[in-house]
Amino acid sequence: MAKSRHEYVCRECGYRSPKSLGRCIKCGEWDSMEEVMVVDAPKSVSAKKSYVVSNSVPRRLGEITEDENPRIYFGMSEMERVLGGGIVPGSITLISGDPGIGKSTLLLQTALKFSETLKVLYVSGEESERQIKMRAKRLTDAEKFSDNLFLVTETNLDAIHGYLVNLNPDLLILDSIQTTYIPTKDSSAGTVTQVRECSSMLREYAKSTGTSVFLIGHVTKDGNIAGPRTLEHIVDTVLYLEGDRFQSYRLLRSVKNRFGATSEVGVFEMSNMGLLEVKNPSEAFLAERMVNAAGSAIAVPMEGTRPLLVEIQGLTSPTSFGNPRRTANGLDFNRLQLITAVLIRRLGYRLGEQDIFANVVGGLKIDEPAADLAIAAAIASSMRDKPIQADCVLIGEIGLSGELRAIRQLEARLNEAEKLGFRKAIIPKRLGRKGEIASTMEVIEARTVKQAFYFAFGEHDNS
Ligand code: TYD
Ligand code: MG
C-alpha cells in the first residue's frame, strides 16, 4: 500500500518542508510554499532504474572525443547561434517567455525546418491539432508537409512516453511543461511537483535515447507559475524569448547553456508568416531613425558576442509639478540617474527642474555601461535642442567624475558601425595602450564626457 503525506514545496527554488512556511528559508521568497500530496511509489516502479545509459562508464578525459556531441544544423541560423551552434542530440532545452510572445510559433517553425531531414514529434497541450495545422500553413510556403513531422494533442506524460517509444523521434517538442502531468502523482498539472517530475523524466528519456527535447515554459510577470528556477536546474539550456508585445522585434536570449556561450542573442521579427530571422539587426533598429533630430544618439552595445547599433532617444521637458520625473525605457533606471547626476554636477546642465525620458528604440533592453555616453548625449542634445552629428556613434562608460572609461571589444563595435556607414566614432581615450585602431572611420578619443560632447555636437568646427 503506497503511503501518502503532505509536503510544502517552494515554487521558486524547489525547497521542501514538512511544514507550511510564510517565507522559504532557502531562497527567501515570500508566500512561495505550495502544498503537495506526496505518494511514495512502490519501489519496483521507481523511475530510477532507467537512468543507466549505455556509455556512462568512467573514462579517461583524454579518451573522450569532442565530436561525440555532433550538432544538428536545421537551417535557422539565429536559433542555432543562440544554442551555440545547432541542436545537441540528447539535450533538453527550455524556452520560456511571456504568454503570446511567440514561443509556440518559434518551435513550430523549428519543427517544420527540422522535419525536412529528421523525425519530429510535436506534442501540444495547449492547442488542438487543427489549430496547429492552420498555424503551420501560415508559417511555410511549402506545398506539402514533411512525412517526418508528427503532431499530437496530449497532456498525459505516460501517453506521451508511449508515442515516443513508438515513433522514436530525433526531436521532441513539448508545448508546454505546465500542461503536462504524470497521472500517478497526486497533484494537478502546473504545480512544482508535476513540472519537476515531468521534466526530470524527459531529461532521462533524452539522455538515454539521444533525442533532443524542447520544452516550452510559461512565466507570468511575477514568475508565479511553477517556478522556472526549479526547471532551470534540470535542463541543459534555458532560452528566453522576449520583446515588447506591441513591437515586432523578438529577442531570443540564452541565459544558461551547457553547450555554448550564454548571453548570445538571436533577433527575430514577428510577421504574418511567423518569426523571420533578422540577419542584420543594426540596420533594422536604425530603420526609422530621423537624421538630424535633437535628442537622438547612436550607441553600440554588445549582445552576446555581437555588437548592435541602436538609437537612444532622450527628451527633457520642464517639470510642471513636484519632483522631476525620470523615465527609462529599455535602460537601467539607476544608470539613468547616475548619468543625469554627472550631467548636472560635472557639466553644469540644469536638469534639476527637468523631467527626463530616455528610450531605446526597437524594444531592445540595454544594461551595458558602454551605452552611457550615447544616453548622456541624447539627453544633452534634447536639452540644448541641438542634433548630434548624424554619422557619429558614441561609445563609452561614464564615471562619477565625468570621465570616460574604457570598454571591452572596441574593435568589434567599430567594425559594426563602419559596416553600417557611420563615419565617426567617439570613444574613451585609450590610456597606455599602443597600436592603431584599424578602422576607416574617424575615431576620436575623449578623456571626459565634456570633450566627447565637444566633438559630438561639432563644436570644434566653428570654434
Ligand atoms: P504564440 O506562438 O502563440 O505565443 P506563445 O506560445 O508564446 O504564447 O504567438 C502568439 C502571437 O503571435 C499571436 O498574438 C499572434 C502572433 N503571430 C503573428 O503575428 N504571426 C504569425 O504568423 C503567427 C503564427 C503568430
Ligand atoms: Mg503557446
Short mmCIF file of C-alpha atoms and ligand atoms in Angstrom, two decimals:
data_model
loop_
_atom_site.label_atom_id
_atom_site.label_comp_id
_atom_site.label_asym_id
_atom_site.label_seq_id
_atom_site.Cartn_x
_atom_site.Cartn_y
_atom_site.Cartn_z
CA MET A 1 0.00 0.00 0.00
CA ALA A 2 1.51 3.33 -1.05
CA LYS A 3 1.76 5.87 1.75
CA SER A 4 0.81 9.46 1.21
CA ARG A 5 1.71 12.59 3.13
CA HIS A 6 1.58 16.34 2.76
CA GLU A 7 4.58 18.43 1.97
CA TYR A 8 5.24 22.06 1.14
CA VAL A 9 7.43 22.85 -1.84
CA CYS A 10 8.85 26.26 -2.74
CA ARG A 11 7.61 27.29 -6.12
CA GLU A 12 10.80 29.22 -6.81
CA CYS A 13 13.65 27.04 -5.68
CA GLY A 14 12.03 23.70 -5.00
CA TYR A 15 12.87 23.62 -1.28
CA ARG A 16 10.79 21.03 0.54
CA SER A 17 9.44 21.37 4.02
CA PRO A 18 7.05 19.22 6.06
CA LYS A 19 5.50 22.38 7.48
CA SER A 20 3.94 25.37 5.82
CA LEU A 21 6.19 28.42 5.87
CA GLY A 22 5.34 32.03 5.12
CA ARG A 23 8.75 32.51 3.61
CA CYS A 24 11.04 29.98 2.01
CA ILE A 25 14.08 29.55 4.23
CA LYS A 26 16.27 28.64 1.28
CA CYS A 27 15.64 31.37 -1.28
CA GLY A 28 13.85 33.88 0.91
CA GLU A 29 10.82 34.20 -1.35
CA TRP A 30 7.59 35.15 0.44
CA ASP A 31 4.41 33.15 0.03
CA SER A 32 6.01 30.67 -2.30
CA MET A 33 5.31 27.41 -0.45
CA GLU A 34 2.80 25.24 -2.19
CA GLU A 35 1.11 22.27 -0.60
CA VAL A 36 1.61 18.99 -2.40
CA MET A 37 0.49 15.46 -1.69
CA VAL A 38 3.38 13.06 -1.90
CA VAL A 39 2.61 9.44 -2.61
CA ASP A 40 5.57 7.19 -2.03
CA ALA A 41 5.51 4.95 -5.04
CA PRO A 42 6.21 1.26 -4.53
CA LYS A 43 9.92 0.70 -5.03
CA SER A 44 9.54 -1.56 -8.08
CA VAL A 45 8.06 1.10 -10.38
CA SER A 46 10.65 3.70 -9.47
CA ALA A 47 11.91 5.55 -12.50
CA LYS A 48 15.42 5.48 -11.09
CA LYS A 49 16.37 2.32 -12.92
CA SER A 50 16.05 3.84 -16.34
CA TYR A 51 18.91 6.28 -15.96
CA VAL A 52 21.67 3.78 -16.57
CA VAL A 53 22.73 4.86 -20.02
CA SER A 54 24.98 2.71 -22.10
CA ASN A 55 28.03 4.99 -22.11
CA SER A 56 28.02 6.10 -18.50
CA VAL A 57 31.18 4.25 -17.65
CA PRO A 58 34.06 6.26 -16.20
CA ARG A 59 36.55 7.05 -18.91
CA ARG A 60 39.78 8.99 -19.00
CA LEU A 61 39.37 12.60 -20.01
CA GLY A 62 41.84 12.08 -22.84
CA GLU A 63 39.80 9.19 -24.22
CA ILE A 64 36.71 11.25 -24.70
CA THR A 65 36.48 12.68 -28.16
CA GLU A 66 34.80 16.00 -28.61
CA ASP A 67 32.85 15.06 -31.67
CA GLU A 68 30.74 12.77 -29.53
CA ASN A 69 28.31 15.64 -29.40
CA PRO A 70 27.74 16.34 -33.05
CA ARG A 71 25.33 19.16 -33.54
CA ILE A 72 22.33 19.12 -35.78
CA TYR A 73 22.00 22.13 -38.03
CA PHE A 74 18.49 22.61 -39.28
CA GLY A 75 18.56 25.86 -41.18
CA MET A 76 17.53 28.55 -38.72
CA SER A 77 20.77 30.39 -38.18
CA GLU A 78 19.60 32.82 -35.49
CA MET A 79 18.26 29.96 -33.40
CA GLU A 80 21.39 27.89 -33.97
CA ARG A 81 23.55 30.81 -32.91
CA VAL A 82 21.73 31.10 -29.60
CA LEU A 83 22.05 27.38 -28.98
CA GLY A 84 25.79 27.70 -29.50
CA GLY A 85 25.58 26.15 -32.98
CA GLY A 86 22.92 23.58 -33.79
CA ILE A 87 20.96 21.25 -31.55
CA VAL A 88 22.93 18.83 -29.40
CA PRO A 89 21.40 15.33 -29.57
CA GLY A 90 20.13 14.21 -26.18
CA SER A 91 19.97 17.75 -24.83
CA ILE A 92 17.00 19.29 -23.12
CA THR A 93 16.20 22.95 -23.70
CA LEU A 94 13.65 25.16 -22.01
CA ILE A 95 12.16 28.09 -23.88
CA SER A 96 10.28 30.48 -21.71
CA GLY A 97 8.74 33.87 -22.07
CA ASP A 98 5.57 35.83 -21.52
CA PRO A 99 2.30 34.45 -22.91
CA GLY A 100 1.72 35.45 -26.52
CA ILE A 101 5.31 36.39 -27.23
CA GLY A 102 5.75 33.68 -29.88
CA LYS A 103 7.16 30.56 -28.21
CA SER A 104 4.79 28.13 -29.91
CA THR A 105 5.37 29.85 -33.22
CA LEU A 106 9.14 29.64 -32.89
CA LEU A 107 9.11 25.96 -32.01
CA LEU A 108 6.61 25.05 -34.69
CA GLN A 109 8.91 26.74 -37.18
CA THR A 110 11.80 24.77 -35.73
CA ALA A 111 9.75 21.59 -36.10
CA LEU A 112 8.94 22.38 -39.73
CA LYS A 113 12.58 23.04 -40.57
CA PHE A 114 13.93 20.12 -38.58
CA SER A 115 11.50 17.65 -40.13
CA GLU A 116 12.93 18.31 -43.58
CA THR A 117 15.70 15.93 -42.62
CA LEU A 118 14.88 14.25 -39.30
CA LYS A 119 11.88 12.99 -37.37
CA VAL A 120 9.99 15.34 -35.06
CA LEU A 121 7.17 14.80 -32.58
CA TYR A 122 5.31 17.98 -31.62
CA VAL A 123 3.16 17.49 -28.53
CA SER A 124 0.78 20.24 -27.59
CA GLY A 125 -1.35 20.51 -24.51
CA GLU A 126 -2.49 23.99 -25.39
CA GLU A 127 -3.85 23.93 -28.90
CA SER A 128 -5.81 21.45 -30.95
CA GLU A 129 -4.22 19.61 -33.84
CA ARG A 130 -6.38 21.61 -36.24
CA GLN A 131 -5.19 24.91 -34.81
CA ILE A 132 -1.59 23.84 -35.12
CA LYS A 133 -2.12 22.71 -38.68
CA MET A 134 -3.62 26.08 -39.53
CA ARG A 135 -0.67 27.86 -37.96
CA ALA A 136 1.79 25.59 -39.73
CA LYS A 137 0.17 26.51 -43.04
CA ARG A 138 0.79 30.17 -42.29
CA LEU A 139 4.40 29.53 -41.45
CA THR A 140 5.55 27.71 -44.53
CA ASP A 141 5.25 28.24 -48.22
CA ALA A 142 5.97 24.58 -48.92
CA GLU A 143 3.18 22.82 -50.77
CA LYS A 144 3.38 19.73 -48.69
CA PHE A 145 4.42 18.95 -45.15
CA SER A 146 7.22 16.55 -44.45
CA ASP A 147 6.27 12.97 -43.58
CA ASN A 148 8.68 13.28 -40.68
CA LEU A 149 6.57 15.71 -38.67
CA PHE A 150 4.13 14.16 -36.20
CA LEU A 151 1.62 16.04 -34.15
CA VAL A 152 -0.45 15.10 -31.13
CA THR A 153 -2.54 16.88 -28.55
CA GLU A 154 -1.75 15.25 -25.25
CA THR A 155 -1.04 16.24 -21.68
CA ASN A 156 -0.53 12.88 -20.03
CA LEU A 157 3.17 12.12 -19.88
CA ASP A 158 2.65 8.38 -19.78
CA ALA A 159 0.77 8.57 -23.06
CA ILE A 160 3.45 10.85 -24.50
CA HIS A 161 6.07 8.33 -23.47
CA GLY A 162 4.12 5.68 -25.37
CA TYR A 163 4.21 7.79 -28.55
CA LEU A 164 7.91 8.40 -28.09
CA VAL A 165 8.64 4.70 -27.83
CA ASN A 166 6.60 4.01 -30.95
CA LEU A 167 7.92 6.83 -33.08
CA ASN A 168 11.43 7.22 -31.73
CA PRO A 169 11.79 10.80 -32.99
CA ASP A 170 15.02 12.79 -33.18
CA LEU A 171 13.38 15.84 -31.70
CA LEU A 172 10.54 16.18 -29.21
CA ILE A 173 8.79 19.49 -28.74
CA LEU A 174 6.50 19.80 -25.74
CA ASP A 175 4.13 22.76 -25.50
CA SER A 176 4.02 23.29 -22.57
CA ILE A 177 5.64 21.77 -19.50
CA GLN A 178 2.94 23.38 -17.36
CA THR A 179 0.12 21.47 -19.03
CA THR A 180 1.87 18.09 -18.83
CA TYR A 181 1.26 15.78 -15.91
CA ILE A 182 2.09 12.34 -14.61
CA PRO A 183 -1.17 10.64 -13.55
CA THR A 184 0.40 8.74 -10.65
CA LYS A 185 1.47 11.97 -8.97
CA ASP A 186 -1.32 13.31 -6.87
CA SER A 187 -1.24 16.94 -7.89
CA SER A 188 -2.56 18.91 -10.79
CA ALA A 189 -0.63 19.94 -13.89
CA GLY A 190 1.47 23.06 -13.47
CA THR A 191 2.38 22.54 -9.83
CA VAL A 192 6.01 22.37 -8.79
CA THR A 193 5.91 18.63 -8.26
CA GLN A 194 4.44 17.90 -11.68
CA VAL A 195 6.69 20.30 -13.52
CA ARG A 196 9.77 18.96 -11.85
CA GLU A 197 8.90 15.29 -12.20
CA CYS A 198 7.83 15.66 -15.82
CA SER A 199 11.00 17.47 -16.81
CA SER A 200 13.21 15.04 -14.90
CA MET A 201 11.60 12.14 -16.70
CA LEU A 202 12.00 13.85 -20.04
CA ARG A 203 15.62 14.55 -19.28
CA GLU A 204 16.26 10.92 -18.56
CA TYR A 205 14.49 9.99 -21.74
CA ALA A 206 16.60 12.49 -23.71
CA LYS A 207 19.89 11.34 -22.22
CA SER A 208 19.21 7.66 -22.68
CA THR A 209 17.91 7.82 -26.24
CA GLY A 210 19.78 10.80 -27.71
CA THR A 211 16.53 12.51 -28.59
CA SER A 212 16.69 16.27 -28.23
CA VAL A 213 13.88 17.84 -26.26
CA PHE A 214 12.47 21.35 -26.34
CA LEU A 215 10.14 22.37 -23.55
CA ILE A 216 8.01 25.47 -23.53
CA GLY A 217 7.56 27.05 -20.12
CA HIS A 218 5.36 29.99 -19.30
CA VAL A 219 6.32 32.72 -16.93
CA THR A 220 3.89 35.22 -15.63
CA LYS A 221 5.03 38.71 -14.71
CA ASP A 222 5.78 37.69 -11.14
CA GLY A 223 7.16 34.29 -12.19
CA ASN A 224 4.31 32.65 -10.34
CA ILE A 225 3.65 29.51 -12.30
CA ALA A 226 5.64 26.54 -11.06
CA GLY A 227 8.97 28.21 -10.53
CA PRO A 228 11.02 28.44 -13.68
CA ARG A 229 14.04 28.31 -11.41
CA THR A 230 13.21 24.78 -10.37
CA LEU A 231 13.25 23.88 -14.03
CA GLU A 232 16.43 25.72 -14.82
CA HIS A 233 18.45 23.23 -12.79
CA ILE A 234 17.06 20.28 -14.66
CA VAL A 235 17.53 21.38 -18.25
CA ASP A 236 20.77 21.90 -20.20
CA THR A 237 19.86 25.13 -21.85
CA VAL A 238 17.48 27.92 -20.96
CA LEU A 239 16.36 30.35 -23.62
CA TYR A 240 14.18 33.39 -23.11
CA LEU A 241 12.08 34.82 -25.86
CA GLU A 242 11.48 38.43 -25.08
CA GLY A 243 10.44 41.67 -26.63
CA ASP A 244 7.77 44.27 -26.44
CA ARG A 245 4.48 42.71 -27.40
CA PHE A 246 3.50 45.91 -29.18
CA GLN A 247 6.61 45.91 -31.28
CA SER A 248 7.55 43.33 -33.80
CA TYR A 249 11.11 42.53 -32.71
CA ARG A 250 11.73 39.46 -30.61
CA LEU A 251 14.99 38.56 -28.96
CA LEU A 252 15.92 35.01 -28.20
CA ARG A 253 18.44 35.08 -25.41
CA SER A 254 20.30 32.21 -23.81
CA VAL A 255 20.64 32.53 -20.06
CA LYS A 256 22.08 29.10 -19.38
CA ASN A 257 23.82 26.87 -21.86
CA ARG A 258 25.80 23.76 -21.08
CA PHE A 259 26.95 23.61 -24.68
CA GLY A 260 27.82 27.15 -25.56
CA ALA A 261 28.21 30.75 -24.51
CA THR A 262 25.39 32.40 -22.65
CA SER A 263 24.10 35.86 -23.36
CA GLU A 264 24.06 35.02 -27.05
CA VAL A 265 21.15 36.70 -28.74
CA GLY A 266 19.11 35.94 -31.83
CA VAL A 267 16.92 38.61 -33.35
CA PHE A 268 13.58 37.87 -34.99
CA GLU A 269 10.74 39.88 -36.32
CA MET A 270 7.13 38.72 -35.89
CA SER A 271 5.41 38.89 -39.25
CA ASN A 272 2.26 37.39 -40.68
CA MET A 273 4.39 34.41 -41.71
CA GLY A 274 5.70 33.80 -38.22
CA LEU A 275 9.09 34.81 -36.88
CA LEU A 276 11.52 35.96 -39.52
CA GLU A 277 15.21 35.99 -38.81
CA VAL A 278 16.69 39.44 -38.78
CA LYS A 279 20.05 38.96 -40.43
CA ASN A 280 21.19 42.50 -39.90
CA PRO A 281 19.63 43.72 -36.65
CA SER A 282 21.53 47.00 -36.50
CA GLU A 283 20.08 48.04 -39.81
CA ALA A 284 16.61 47.10 -38.65
CA PHE A 285 16.93 49.00 -35.38
CA LEU A 286 18.04 52.15 -37.17
CA ALA A 287 15.47 51.96 -39.95
CA GLU A 288 13.08 54.57 -38.58
CA ARG A 289 15.67 56.96 -37.35
CA MET A 290 15.22 60.66 -38.01
CA VAL A 291 18.52 62.09 -39.05
CA ASN A 292 19.46 65.45 -37.58
CA ALA A 293 16.79 65.41 -34.92
CA ALA A 294 17.72 66.63 -31.46
CA GLY A 295 17.61 64.04 -28.68
CA SER A 296 18.90 61.09 -30.63
CA ALA A 297 22.25 59.31 -30.33
CA ILE A 298 23.61 56.01 -31.57
CA ALA A 299 25.04 53.51 -29.10
CA VAL A 300 26.83 50.26 -29.87
CA PRO A 301 26.05 47.76 -27.11
CA MET A 302 27.21 44.14 -27.31
CA GLU A 303 24.54 41.49 -27.29
CA GLY A 304 26.45 38.32 -26.55
CA THR A 305 29.32 38.25 -28.98
CA ARG A 306 27.60 40.54 -31.42
CA PRO A 307 27.66 44.32 -31.50
CA LEU A 308 24.38 46.04 -32.29
CA LEU A 309 23.73 49.60 -33.28
CA VAL A 310 20.73 51.11 -31.58
CA GLU A 311 19.24 54.53 -31.35
CA ILE A 312 18.88 56.07 -27.91
CA GLN A 313 16.36 58.85 -27.57
CA GLY A 314 16.31 61.43 -24.85
CA LEU A 315 13.71 64.02 -24.09
CA THR A 316 13.79 66.69 -21.44
CA SER A 317 10.82 68.81 -20.56
CA PRO A 318 10.32 71.30 -17.74
CA THR A 319 8.81 69.77 -14.64
CA SER A 320 5.37 71.19 -14.11
CA PHE A 321 4.62 69.84 -10.68
CA GLY A 322 6.54 68.38 -7.78
CA ASN A 323 9.67 66.32 -8.21
CA PRO A 324 11.20 65.93 -11.65
CA ARG A 325 10.47 62.57 -13.23
CA ARG A 326 12.98 60.18 -14.74
CA THR A 327 11.64 57.54 -17.07
CA ALA A 328 13.88 54.84 -18.53
CA ASN A 329 12.55 52.62 -21.27
CA GLY A 330 14.84 49.72 -22.14
CA LEU A 331 17.57 51.16 -19.91
CA ASP A 332 18.59 50.62 -16.34
CA PHE A 333 16.88 53.28 -14.23
CA ASN A 334 19.82 53.64 -11.84
CA ARG A 335 22.15 54.13 -14.74
CA LEU A 336 19.96 56.95 -15.99
CA GLN A 337 20.02 58.54 -12.54
CA LEU A 338 23.81 58.35 -12.45
CA ILE A 339 24.22 59.82 -15.91
CA THR A 340 21.81 62.63 -15.05
CA ALA A 341 23.76 63.39 -11.89
CA VAL A 342 27.02 63.57 -13.85
CA LEU A 343 25.43 65.89 -16.42
CA ILE A 344 24.25 68.18 -13.62
CA ARG A 345 27.33 68.18 -11.45
CA ARG A 346 30.19 67.82 -13.92
CA LEU A 347 28.84 69.53 -16.99
CA GLY A 348 26.53 72.09 -15.45
CA TYR A 349 23.32 71.01 -17.20
CA ARG A 350 20.29 72.36 -15.38
CA LEU A 351 18.38 69.10 -15.28
CA GLY A 352 17.14 69.59 -11.73
CA GLU A 353 13.91 71.13 -12.94
CA GLN A 354 13.51 68.89 -15.97
CA ASP A 355 11.62 65.65 -16.48
CA ILE A 356 13.82 63.20 -18.37
CA PHE A 357 12.67 60.42 -20.64
CA ALA A 358 15.19 58.03 -22.14
CA ASN A 359 14.22 55.36 -24.58
CA VAL A 360 15.89 52.57 -26.55
CA VAL A 361 14.27 52.33 -29.97
CA GLY A 362 13.04 48.93 -31.14
CA GLY A 363 12.11 47.38 -27.79
CA LEU A 364 15.67 46.34 -27.00
CA LYS A 365 16.90 46.29 -23.41
CA ILE A 366 20.40 47.55 -22.75
CA ASP A 367 22.19 47.02 -19.48
CA GLU A 368 25.71 47.67 -20.65
CA PRO A 369 27.55 50.75 -19.33
CA ALA A 370 29.15 51.15 -22.77
CA ALA A 371 25.92 52.88 -23.82
CA ASP A 372 26.34 55.58 -21.13
CA LEU A 373 27.87 58.15 -23.42
CA ALA A 374 25.12 57.83 -26.00
CA ILE A 375 22.45 58.14 -23.30
CA ALA A 376 24.10 61.24 -21.91
CA ALA A 377 24.47 62.72 -25.38
CA ALA A 378 20.81 62.07 -26.25
CA ILE A 379 19.68 63.87 -23.09
CA ALA A 380 22.12 66.73 -23.62
CA SER A 381 21.05 67.02 -27.25
CA SER A 382 17.41 67.33 -26.27
CA MET A 383 18.22 69.83 -23.54
CA ARG A 384 20.20 72.01 -25.93
CA ASP A 385 17.86 71.32 -28.82
CA LYS A 386 20.84 70.61 -30.95
CA PRO A 387 21.29 67.44 -33.00
CA ILE A 388 24.34 65.22 -32.75
CA GLN A 389 26.21 64.68 -35.99
CA ALA A 390 24.25 62.09 -37.90
CA ASP A 391 27.14 59.87 -38.94
CA CYS A 392 28.59 59.58 -35.45
CA VAL A 393 28.44 56.73 -32.90
CA LEU A 394 29.16 57.24 -29.22
CA ILE A 395 30.80 54.53 -27.16
CA GLY A 396 31.94 54.70 -23.56
CA GLU A 397 31.14 54.19 -19.92
CA ILE A 398 30.75 57.29 -17.78
CA GLY A 399 32.47 57.51 -14.38
CA LEU A 400 31.31 59.64 -11.48
CA SER A 401 33.88 62.37 -12.14
CA GLY A 402 32.58 62.82 -15.65
CA GLU A 403 35.43 60.81 -17.16
CA LEU A 404 35.05 58.26 -19.92
CA ARG A 405 36.07 54.75 -19.04
CA ALA A 406 37.42 52.08 -21.34
CA ILE A 407 35.10 49.41 -22.62
CA ARG A 408 35.74 45.94 -23.96
CA GLN A 409 35.57 44.75 -27.55
CA LEU A 410 36.04 48.14 -29.05
CA GLU A 411 37.15 46.83 -32.42
CA ALA A 412 34.07 44.70 -32.92
CA ARG A 413 31.85 47.68 -32.18
CA LEU A 414 33.74 49.95 -34.52
CA ASN A 415 33.57 47.37 -37.30
CA GLU A 416 29.82 47.13 -36.97
CA ALA A 417 29.43 50.91 -37.09
CA GLU A 418 31.69 51.09 -40.09
CA LYS A 419 29.68 48.42 -41.88
CA LEU A 420 26.55 50.50 -41.48
CA GLY A 421 28.11 53.56 -43.00
CA PHE A 422 28.97 55.60 -39.92
CA ARG A 423 31.95 57.88 -40.46
CA LYS A 424 32.84 58.97 -36.99
CA ALA A 425 33.20 57.29 -33.59
CA ILE A 426 33.78 58.92 -30.26
CA ILE A 427 35.43 56.53 -27.83
CA PRO A 428 37.15 56.69 -24.43
CA LYS A 429 40.83 57.65 -24.55
CA ARG A 430 42.92 54.50 -24.59
CA LEU A 431 45.37 55.18 -21.85
CA GLY A 432 48.70 53.40 -22.02
CA ARG A 433 47.60 51.35 -24.96
CA LYS A 434 49.55 51.37 -28.13
CA GLY A 435 48.54 50.31 -31.58
CA GLU A 436 46.40 51.96 -34.13
CA ILE A 437 42.73 51.18 -34.39
CA ALA A 438 42.16 49.56 -37.72
CA SER A 439 39.20 51.49 -39.00
CA THR A 440 38.49 53.76 -41.91
CA MET A 441 36.25 55.83 -39.68
CA GLU A 442 37.42 58.94 -37.96
CA VAL A 443 37.99 57.67 -34.42
CA ILE A 444 38.09 60.41 -31.80
CA GLU A 445 39.37 59.62 -28.34
CA ALA A 446 37.96 61.67 -25.47
CA ARG A 447 39.02 61.75 -21.83
CA THR A 448 35.82 63.22 -20.50
CA VAL A 449 32.16 63.50 -21.34
CA LYS A 450 32.73 67.19 -21.90
CA GLN A 451 35.34 66.56 -24.59
CA ALA A 452 33.16 63.91 -26.18
CA PHE A 453 30.24 66.35 -26.43
CA TYR A 454 32.51 68.94 -27.95
CA PHE A 455 33.11 66.58 -30.87
CA ALA A 456 29.63 65.08 -30.98
CA PHE A 457 27.95 68.46 -31.37
CA GLY A 458 30.52 69.56 -33.93
CA GLU A 459 31.66 72.49 -31.82
CA HIS A 460 35.29 72.08 -32.74
CA ASP A 461 34.38 73.04 -36.33
CA ASN A 462 33.27 76.58 -35.67
CA SER A 463 35.33 77.47 -32.65
P1 TYD B 1 2.38 32.19 -29.88
O1 TYD B 1 3.46 31.45 -30.55
O2 TYD B 1 1.07 31.51 -29.75
O3 TYD B 1 2.84 32.69 -28.45
P2 TYD B 1 3.16 31.85 -27.13
O4 TYD B 1 3.23 30.42 -27.49
O5 TYD B 1 4.46 32.42 -26.66
O6 TYD B 1 2.08 32.15 -26.17
O7 TYD B 1 2.25 33.55 -30.69
C1 TYD B 1 1.29 34.44 -30.37
C2 TYD B 1 1.27 35.69 -31.17
O8 TYD B 1 1.99 35.69 -32.38
C3 TYD B 1 -0.15 35.94 -31.51
O9 TYD B 1 -0.54 37.12 -30.85
C4 TYD B 1 -0.19 36.08 -32.97
C5 TYD B 1 1.22 36.29 -33.39
N1 TYD B 1 1.52 35.68 -34.69
C6 TYD B 1 1.83 36.50 -35.76
O10 TYD B 1 1.84 37.73 -35.65
N2 TYD B 1 2.14 35.94 -36.97
C7 TYD B 1 2.16 34.58 -37.16
O11 TYD B 1 2.45 34.11 -38.27
C8 TYD B 1 1.82 33.76 -36.05
C9 TYD B 1 1.80 32.27 -36.19
C10 TYD B 1 1.52 34.34 -34.84
MG MG B 2 1.86 28.91 -26.96
#
